[in-house]
Amino acid sequence: QNILTVCFSVGYSAVALNHVIDFKEKKQEIIKPVSPSELFPSLPIVQGTSKRIKVLTRLTLVVSDPSHCNLLRSTSANTRLYDIIAVFPKTEKLFHIACTTLDVDLVCINVTEKLPFYFRRPPVNMAIDRGIYFELLYTPAIKDSTMRRYTISNAISLMQICKGKNIVISSAAERPLELRGPYDVANLGLLFGLSEGEAKAAVSTNCRAAMLHGETRKSACGVVYTVKKPHQVEEEETAVPACKKAKTQ
Amino acid sequence: AAAFERRVLRRAAEHHYLRVRLELPDGGARPNAAQFKQLVVTALRELHGEVGAALPVDVLTYEEKTLSAILRVISSGFVKLWSALTLLGFYQNRRCAFRVLQTSPFLLALSGNSRELVL
């Protein structure tokens, strides 16, 4: 709860609470996510706007075996309760499966050890087409210098293949001090080799797109967001063809 | 009529200024100005090596009570300094965090903070 308070003060507008499931241990069951309303009776307002901060729930599956993926396909009631689903593949085959066929929103890229496999272009391009985002963590870089090297080297090799598209940078903070502000994290994106616009998008627009991708799983096909257009002064035009009028609406 | 002169600067600014605050939650000894500068240089050395540590960084003001400071750095080293401050985790084996409050290529812009406006 302390971490969330710091998040809000630093300037984030949406936070996702992560729950990690590791399949190596036996008898893992997916628990229901903690509802955010239990933690905060009323969420504070985002700085500068009048909307409240969103707190979402997220599930991360650490898969090292293809049989673990069956859980995603089975209609487990608890999996559907989470807003965002992420998968953490440990082998190349699983990475390929996750990018091409699995129904997830994020694919986590390991930052704590040297990648056992190289990224190849076909699965990465398919993931970009499907709207799946690759996630990098930055908190291990704060704790340990060896992990810093692995983080940067894995991030750079990912950038070479995906050219900076569909990247999300997030923190796996366990303490409020391990959190960094959004602009600081966007600056870290520059270190990884992203351009300035891509780095800022990695913290803002890509994250929102991943959230919407998670929402599409709950609905049947897609999500349409409507935005209120500013009131346009209508002028009387007599000779406007019908097709033109339909486009301006 | 008042006489005024208009100057147009075409080059990018020479220095970038950052207002930062160090967060040290435990109630231990607070660093003084020299130790603060040493901490910044250590952060640069950990991330960018000797070349990063040699970056000309100046601590323009430092308040020990609030642990906030204004730093000045050459514009070419701005990204290195900011990333080094972000990734710093420990000060004398105590957990700490740098919060960068404002940055600007002009020192005057650091005097007003639109985020702290009380509307």
Short mmCIF file of C-alpha atoms in Angstrom, two decimals:
data_model
loop_
_atom_site.label_atom_id
_atom_site.label_comp_id
_atom_site.label_asym_id
_atom_site.label_seq_id
_atom_site.Cartn_x
_atom_site.Cartn_y
_atom_site.Cartn_z
CA GLN A 1 0.00 0.00 0.00
CA ASN A 2 2.92 2.32 0.67
CA ILE A 3 4.18 1.66 -2.81
CA LEU A 4 0.91 2.75 -4.32
CA THR A 5 0.91 5.98 -2.35
CA VAL A 6 4.36 6.79 -3.67
CA CYS A 7 3.24 5.91 -7.20
CA PHE A 8 0.47 8.41 -7.03
CA SER A 9 2.67 11.14 -5.65
CA VAL A 10 5.29 10.64 -8.33
CA GLY A 11 2.81 11.11 -11.11
CA TYR A 12 1.51 7.87 -12.57
CA SER A 13 -2.06 7.72 -13.75
CA ALA A 14 -2.57 3.96 -13.84
CA VAL A 15 -0.90 1.21 -11.84
CA ALA A 16 -1.13 -2.55 -12.28
CA LEU A 17 -0.54 -4.93 -9.38
CA ASN A 18 1.27 -8.03 -10.45
CA HIS A 19 0.80 -11.58 -9.29
CA VAL A 20 3.41 -14.11 -10.41
CA ILE A 21 2.67 -17.78 -10.90
CA ASP A 22 5.62 -20.11 -11.32
CA PHE A 23 4.87 -23.52 -12.65
CA LYS A 24 7.96 -25.26 -11.46
CA GLU A 25 6.51 -25.64 -8.02
CA LYS A 26 3.80 -28.19 -7.74
CA LYS A 27 0.20 -27.48 -7.10
CA GLN A 28 -0.06 -23.91 -8.18
CA GLU A 29 -3.54 -22.62 -8.27
CA ILE A 30 -4.53 -19.29 -9.58
CA ILE A 31 -6.01 -17.26 -6.80
CA LYS A 32 -8.50 -14.51 -7.24
CA PRO A 33 -6.84 -11.16 -7.56
CA VAL A 34 -6.94 -8.69 -4.70
CA SER A 35 -9.58 -6.18 -5.50
CA PRO A 36 -8.17 -2.65 -5.56
CA SER A 37 -11.12 -1.26 -3.67
CA GLU A 38 -9.97 -3.19 -0.60
CA LEU A 39 -6.69 -1.35 -0.53
CA PHE A 40 -7.96 2.15 -1.10
CA PRO A 41 -11.46 3.24 -0.25
CA SER A 42 -11.17 6.17 -2.61
CA LEU A 43 -8.41 6.58 -5.13
CA PRO A 44 -6.73 9.96 -5.36
CA ILE A 45 -7.03 12.10 -8.44
CA VAL A 46 -4.36 12.30 -11.12
CA GLN A 47 -2.35 15.51 -11.01
CA GLY A 48 -3.65 17.97 -13.53
CA THR A 49 -6.78 16.16 -14.66
CA SER A 50 -10.00 15.35 -12.92
CA LYS A 51 -9.97 11.59 -13.35
CA ARG A 52 -9.10 9.10 -10.69
CA ILE A 53 -6.04 6.90 -10.80
CA LYS A 54 -6.74 3.42 -12.09
CA VAL A 55 -5.44 0.39 -10.27
CA LEU A 56 -5.50 -2.78 -12.35
CA THR A 57 -4.61 -6.35 -11.62
CA ARG A 58 -2.17 -8.37 -13.64
CA LEU A 59 -1.09 -11.97 -13.80
CA THR A 60 2.34 -13.19 -14.86
CA LEU A 61 2.87 -16.81 -15.77
CA VAL A 62 6.39 -18.14 -15.70
CA VAL A 63 6.35 -20.94 -18.27
CA SER A 64 9.18 -23.34 -18.86
CA ASP A 65 7.17 -26.16 -20.37
CA PRO A 66 4.56 -26.22 -23.14
CA SER A 67 2.07 -28.02 -20.92
CA HIS A 68 1.85 -24.96 -18.69
CA CYS A 69 0.27 -23.02 -21.52
CA ASN A 70 -2.80 -25.21 -21.33
CA LEU A 71 -3.89 -23.17 -18.40
CA LEU A 72 -4.38 -20.16 -20.61
CA ARG A 73 -6.49 -22.03 -23.07
CA SER A 74 -8.69 -23.61 -20.43
CA THR A 75 -11.47 -21.34 -19.39
CA SER A 76 -10.37 -20.98 -15.83
CA ALA A 77 -12.70 -18.60 -14.11
CA ASN A 78 -9.95 -16.92 -12.18
CA THR A 79 -7.81 -16.12 -15.20
CA ARG A 80 -10.58 -13.99 -16.56
CA LEU A 81 -10.69 -11.83 -13.48
CA TYR A 82 -7.32 -10.28 -14.19
CA ASP A 83 -7.12 -7.23 -16.39
CA ILE A 84 -3.78 -7.94 -18.00
CA ILE A 85 -2.13 -11.28 -18.61
CA ALA A 86 1.60 -11.59 -19.16
CA VAL A 87 3.74 -14.58 -19.93
CA PHE A 88 7.40 -15.10 -19.18
CA PRO A 89 8.84 -17.66 -21.60
CA LYS A 90 11.99 -19.45 -20.70
CA THR A 91 12.85 -21.22 -23.93
CA GLU A 92 12.85 -20.26 -27.57
CA LYS A 93 9.99 -22.55 -28.47
CA LEU A 94 7.83 -21.03 -25.77
CA PHE A 95 8.77 -17.55 -26.93
CA HIS A 96 7.63 -18.49 -30.40
CA ILE A 97 4.38 -19.97 -29.11
CA ALA A 98 3.73 -16.95 -26.92
CA CYS A 99 4.23 -14.52 -29.78
CA THR A 100 2.16 -16.38 -32.31
CA THR A 101 -0.66 -18.26 -30.68
CA LEU A 102 -1.07 -17.54 -27.00
CA ASP A 103 -3.74 -15.15 -25.86
CA VAL A 104 -1.67 -12.76 -23.77
CA ASP A 105 -1.07 -9.03 -23.64
CA LEU A 106 2.57 -8.84 -22.61
CA VAL A 107 5.61 -11.00 -23.14
CA CYS A 108 8.16 -10.45 -20.40
CA ILE A 109 11.79 -10.36 -21.37
CA ASN A 110 14.17 -11.68 -18.79
CA VAL A 111 16.54 -9.06 -17.47
CA THR A 112 18.19 -10.91 -14.61
CA GLU A 113 20.25 -13.40 -16.58
CA LYS A 114 21.73 -13.87 -19.99
CA LEU A 115 19.06 -14.82 -22.49
CA PRO A 116 19.26 -18.51 -23.33
CA PHE A 117 17.92 -17.84 -26.80
CA TYR A 118 18.32 -15.23 -29.48
CA PHE A 119 15.40 -13.25 -30.75
CA ARG A 120 14.39 -14.03 -34.26
CA ARG A 121 12.52 -11.70 -36.54
CA PRO A 122 9.47 -13.78 -37.61
CA PRO A 123 7.91 -14.36 -34.16
CA VAL A 124 8.66 -10.79 -33.10
CA ASN A 125 6.98 -9.36 -36.20
CA MET A 126 3.97 -11.59 -35.69
CA ALA A 127 3.67 -10.39 -32.10
CA ILE A 128 3.79 -6.77 -33.24
CA ASP A 129 1.02 -7.45 -35.74
CA ARG A 130 -1.11 -9.13 -33.11
CA GLY A 131 -0.71 -6.25 -30.71
CA ILE A 132 1.43 -7.95 -28.10
CA TYR A 133 3.92 -5.85 -26.20
CA PHE A 134 7.35 -6.77 -24.91
CA GLU A 135 8.07 -5.84 -21.37
CA LEU A 136 11.33 -4.84 -19.76
CA LEU A 137 11.83 -4.41 -16.05
CA TYR A 138 14.07 -1.74 -14.58
CA THR A 139 14.11 -2.48 -10.85
CA PRO A 140 16.83 -5.16 -11.00
CA ALA A 141 19.03 -2.50 -12.56
CA ILE A 142 18.72 -0.46 -9.41
CA LYS A 143 19.68 -3.27 -7.10
CA ASP A 144 22.68 -4.93 -8.63
CA SER A 145 25.37 -3.98 -11.11
CA THR A 146 25.49 -7.39 -12.81
CA MET A 147 21.80 -7.20 -13.47
CA ARG A 148 22.30 -3.75 -14.89
CA ARG A 149 24.56 -5.20 -17.55
CA TYR A 150 22.11 -7.96 -18.38
CA THR A 151 19.20 -5.55 -18.53
CA ILE A 152 20.95 -3.25 -20.96
CA SER A 153 22.37 -6.02 -23.11
CA ASN A 154 19.07 -7.87 -23.40
CA ALA A 155 17.25 -4.64 -24.11
CA ILE A 156 19.68 -3.70 -26.86
CA SER A 157 19.39 -7.08 -28.55
CA LEU A 158 15.59 -6.77 -28.42
CA MET A 159 15.76 -3.31 -29.97
CA GLN A 160 17.81 -4.57 -32.86
CA ILE A 161 15.11 -7.00 -33.83
CA CYS A 162 11.95 -5.08 -33.10
CA LYS A 163 13.28 -1.58 -33.94
CA GLY A 164 11.77 -0.07 -30.82
CA LYS A 165 8.13 -0.85 -31.49
CA ASN A 166 5.77 -2.33 -28.94
CA ILE A 167 8.00 -1.89 -25.92
CA VAL A 168 6.73 -1.35 -22.40
CA ILE A 169 9.07 -0.53 -19.53
CA SER A 170 7.81 -1.37 -16.09
CA SER A 171 9.10 -1.73 -12.59
CA ALA A 172 8.90 -4.79 -10.42
CA ALA A 173 9.19 -2.68 -7.31
CA GLU A 174 8.81 -4.34 -3.96
CA ARG A 175 9.56 -1.27 -1.93
CA PRO A 176 8.49 2.32 -2.44
CA LEU A 177 12.10 3.40 -2.85
CA GLU A 178 12.58 1.24 -5.91
CA LEU A 179 10.08 3.23 -7.89
CA ARG A 180 11.09 5.96 -10.33
CA GLY A 181 9.08 8.72 -11.92
CA PRO A 182 7.66 8.36 -15.43
CA TYR A 183 10.08 10.80 -17.05
CA ASP A 184 13.03 9.07 -15.40
CA VAL A 185 11.90 5.77 -16.85
CA ALA A 186 11.45 7.33 -20.27
CA ASN A 187 15.06 8.51 -20.01
CA LEU A 188 16.12 4.94 -19.31
CA GLY A 189 14.50 4.02 -22.60
CA LEU A 190 17.04 6.29 -24.29
CA LEU A 191 19.80 4.20 -22.71
CA PHE A 192 18.29 1.06 -24.18
CA GLY A 193 18.51 2.51 -27.66
CA LEU A 194 15.03 3.85 -28.20
CA SER A 195 14.48 7.24 -29.78
CA GLU A 196 12.98 9.98 -27.62
CA GLY A 197 9.47 9.62 -28.95
CA GLU A 198 9.57 5.84 -28.65
CA ALA A 199 10.91 6.04 -25.11
CA LYS A 200 8.08 8.27 -23.97
CA ALA A 201 5.59 6.03 -25.74
CA ALA A 202 7.04 3.03 -23.91
CA VAL A 203 5.82 4.55 -20.68
CA SER A 204 2.57 6.07 -21.84
CA THR A 205 0.83 5.12 -25.07
CA ASN A 206 2.11 1.55 -25.31
CA CYS A 207 0.99 0.85 -21.77
CA ARG A 208 -2.46 2.17 -22.47
CA ALA A 209 -2.62 0.08 -25.63
CA ALA A 210 -1.67 -3.02 -23.65
CA MET A 211 -4.46 -2.23 -21.19
CA LEU A 212 -6.97 -1.94 -24.01
CA HIS A 213 -5.69 -5.18 -25.48
CA GLY A 214 -6.49 -6.81 -22.16
CA GLU A 215 -9.96 -5.38 -22.28
CA THR A 216 -10.56 -6.84 -25.71
CA ARG A 217 -10.16 -10.24 -24.17
CA LYS A 218 -13.18 -9.64 -22.02
CA SER A 219 -15.31 -8.47 -24.89
CA ALA A 220 -15.97 -10.38 -28.06
CA CYS A 221 -13.91 -8.71 -30.76
CA GLY A 222 -12.58 -5.24 -30.12
CA VAL A 223 -12.77 -2.04 -28.14
CA VAL A 224 -13.94 1.29 -29.42
CA TYR A 225 -13.28 4.33 -27.32
CA THR A 226 -15.41 7.37 -27.93
CA VAL A 227 -14.06 10.80 -27.24
CA LYS A 228 -16.22 13.84 -26.99
CA LYS A 229 -15.52 16.05 -30.00
CA PRO A 230 -15.52 19.81 -29.45
CA HIS A 231 -18.74 21.39 -30.58
CA GLN A 232 -18.39 22.45 -34.20
CA VAL A 233 -20.32 25.38 -35.50
CA GLU A 234 -22.60 24.08 -38.22
CA GLU A 235 -22.88 26.21 -41.27
CA GLU A 236 -25.73 26.05 -43.62
CA GLU A 237 -24.46 24.64 -46.82
CA THR A 238 -26.99 23.89 -49.40
CA ALA A 239 -25.01 22.07 -52.01
CA VAL A 240 -23.13 19.52 -49.95
CA PRO A 241 -23.15 16.04 -51.45
CA ALA A 242 -24.36 13.27 -49.19
CA CYS A 243 -21.11 11.36 -49.04
CA LYS A 244 -19.19 14.39 -47.85
CA LYS A 245 -21.57 14.92 -44.98
CA ALA A 246 -21.16 11.37 -43.75
CA LYS A 247 -17.40 11.73 -43.46
CA THR A 248 -17.43 14.83 -41.31
CA GLN A 249 -19.62 13.26 -38.63
CA ALA B 1 9.16 54.16 -26.14
CA ALA B 2 11.15 51.68 -24.12
CA ALA B 3 14.23 50.45 -25.85
CA PHE B 4 14.65 46.73 -25.81
CA GLU B 5 16.93 44.29 -27.47
CA ARG B 6 15.91 40.95 -28.85
CA ARG B 7 18.37 38.10 -28.77
CA VAL B 8 17.73 34.94 -30.69
CA LEU B 9 19.84 31.94 -29.71
CA ARG B 10 20.09 29.47 -32.53
CA ARG B 11 22.34 26.97 -30.84
CA ALA B 12 21.05 24.59 -28.22
CA ALA B 13 21.73 25.70 -24.67
CA GLU B 14 25.14 24.93 -23.25
CA HIS B 15 24.09 23.58 -19.88
CA HIS B 16 21.11 21.70 -18.56
CA TYR B 17 19.89 22.27 -15.03
CA LEU B 18 18.18 19.67 -12.84
CA ARG B 19 16.44 20.09 -9.53
CA VAL B 20 16.74 16.79 -7.67
CA ARG B 21 15.87 15.48 -4.26
CA LEU B 22 17.52 12.55 -2.54
CA GLU B 23 15.19 10.36 -0.54
CA LEU B 24 16.79 8.69 2.45
CA PRO B 25 14.04 7.29 4.57
CA ASP B 26 16.03 6.00 7.48
CA GLY B 27 17.09 8.54 10.05
CA GLY B 28 20.82 8.21 9.59
CA ALA B 29 23.43 10.87 8.96
CA ARG B 30 22.61 13.19 6.09
CA PRO B 31 25.29 13.87 3.48
CA ASN B 32 26.78 17.34 3.38
CA ALA B 33 27.50 19.16 0.13
CA ALA B 34 30.82 17.49 -0.58
CA GLN B 35 29.43 14.04 0.11
CA PHE B 36 26.47 14.79 -2.12
CA LYS B 37 28.77 15.67 -5.00
CA GLN B 38 30.73 12.50 -4.29
CA LEU B 39 27.49 10.53 -4.48
CA VAL B 40 26.62 12.00 -7.87
CA VAL B 41 30.08 11.22 -9.22
CA THR B 42 29.86 7.69 -7.84
CA ALA B 43 26.53 7.17 -9.57
CA LEU B 44 28.03 8.31 -12.86
CA ARG B 45 31.03 6.06 -12.39
CA GLU B 46 28.86 3.01 -11.64
CA LEU B 47 26.83 3.39 -14.77
CA HIS B 48 29.06 5.12 -17.29
CA GLY B 49 32.53 4.38 -16.00
CA GLU B 50 35.46 6.73 -15.73
CA VAL B 51 34.36 8.76 -18.74
CA GLY B 52 31.00 9.34 -17.11
CA ALA B 53 32.56 10.24 -13.79
CA ALA B 54 34.67 12.86 -15.53
CA LEU B 55 31.57 14.66 -16.80
CA PRO B 56 31.59 18.28 -15.63
CA VAL B 57 28.75 18.35 -13.10
CA ASP B 58 28.30 21.23 -10.67
CA VAL B 59 26.14 21.35 -7.58
CA LEU B 60 24.83 24.90 -7.62
CA THR B 61 22.79 24.81 -4.43
CA TYR B 62 22.34 22.16 -1.80
CA GLU B 63 20.03 22.11 1.19
CA GLU B 64 20.95 19.55 3.80
CA LYS B 65 17.63 19.72 5.58
CA THR B 66 15.53 18.70 2.60
CA LEU B 67 18.35 16.95 0.71
CA SER B 68 17.45 18.81 -2.47
CA ALA B 69 19.92 20.29 -4.90
CA ILE B 70 20.24 22.02 -8.23
CA LEU B 71 22.76 20.43 -10.56
CA ARG B 72 24.26 21.81 -13.73
CA VAL B 73 25.66 19.62 -16.46
CA ILE B 74 26.87 20.09 -20.00
CA SER B 75 24.06 19.40 -22.44
CA SER B 76 25.84 16.53 -24.11
CA GLY B 77 26.03 14.69 -20.81
CA PHE B 78 22.47 15.34 -19.72
CA VAL B 79 21.07 11.92 -20.61
CA LYS B 80 24.01 10.18 -18.93
CA LEU B 81 23.60 12.13 -15.72
CA TRP B 82 19.85 11.64 -15.55
CA SER B 83 20.06 7.92 -16.20
CA ALA B 84 22.85 7.54 -13.66
CA LEU B 85 20.78 9.30 -11.01
CA THR B 86 17.76 7.15 -11.83
CA LEU B 87 19.63 3.89 -11.46
CA LEU B 88 21.35 4.72 -8.19
CA GLY B 89 20.13 2.46 -5.44
CA PHE B 90 22.40 2.71 -2.43
CA TYR B 91 24.19 5.37 -0.43
CA GLN B 92 26.61 3.88 2.10
CA ASN B 93 24.67 0.62 2.05
CA ARG B 94 21.44 2.42 2.77
CA ARG B 95 18.63 2.33 0.28
CA CYS B 96 18.00 5.67 -1.37
CA ALA B 97 16.28 7.10 -4.39
CA PHE B 98 16.76 10.22 -6.46
CA ARG B 99 13.63 12.05 -7.45
CA VAL B 100 14.17 14.47 -10.32
CA LEU B 101 11.70 17.28 -9.79
CA GLN B 102 12.40 19.68 -12.66
CA THR B 103 14.80 19.90 -15.54
CA SER B 104 15.35 22.75 -17.96
CA PRO B 105 18.04 24.23 -20.16
CA PHE B 106 17.45 27.54 -18.40
CA LEU B 107 18.05 28.15 -14.75
CA LEU B 108 15.23 30.64 -14.45
CA ALA B 109 12.69 27.99 -15.39
CA LEU B 110 13.51 26.01 -12.27
CA SER B 111 12.12 28.69 -10.03
CA GLY B 112 8.49 27.98 -10.84
CA ASN B 113 6.93 24.56 -10.75
CA SER B 114 3.53 24.24 -12.35
CA ARG B 115 2.93 20.93 -10.60
CA GLU B 116 2.99 22.53 -7.20
CA LEU B 117 0.40 25.11 -8.07
CA VAL B 118 -2.48 25.14 -5.67
CA LEU B 119 -5.51 25.80 -7.82
#
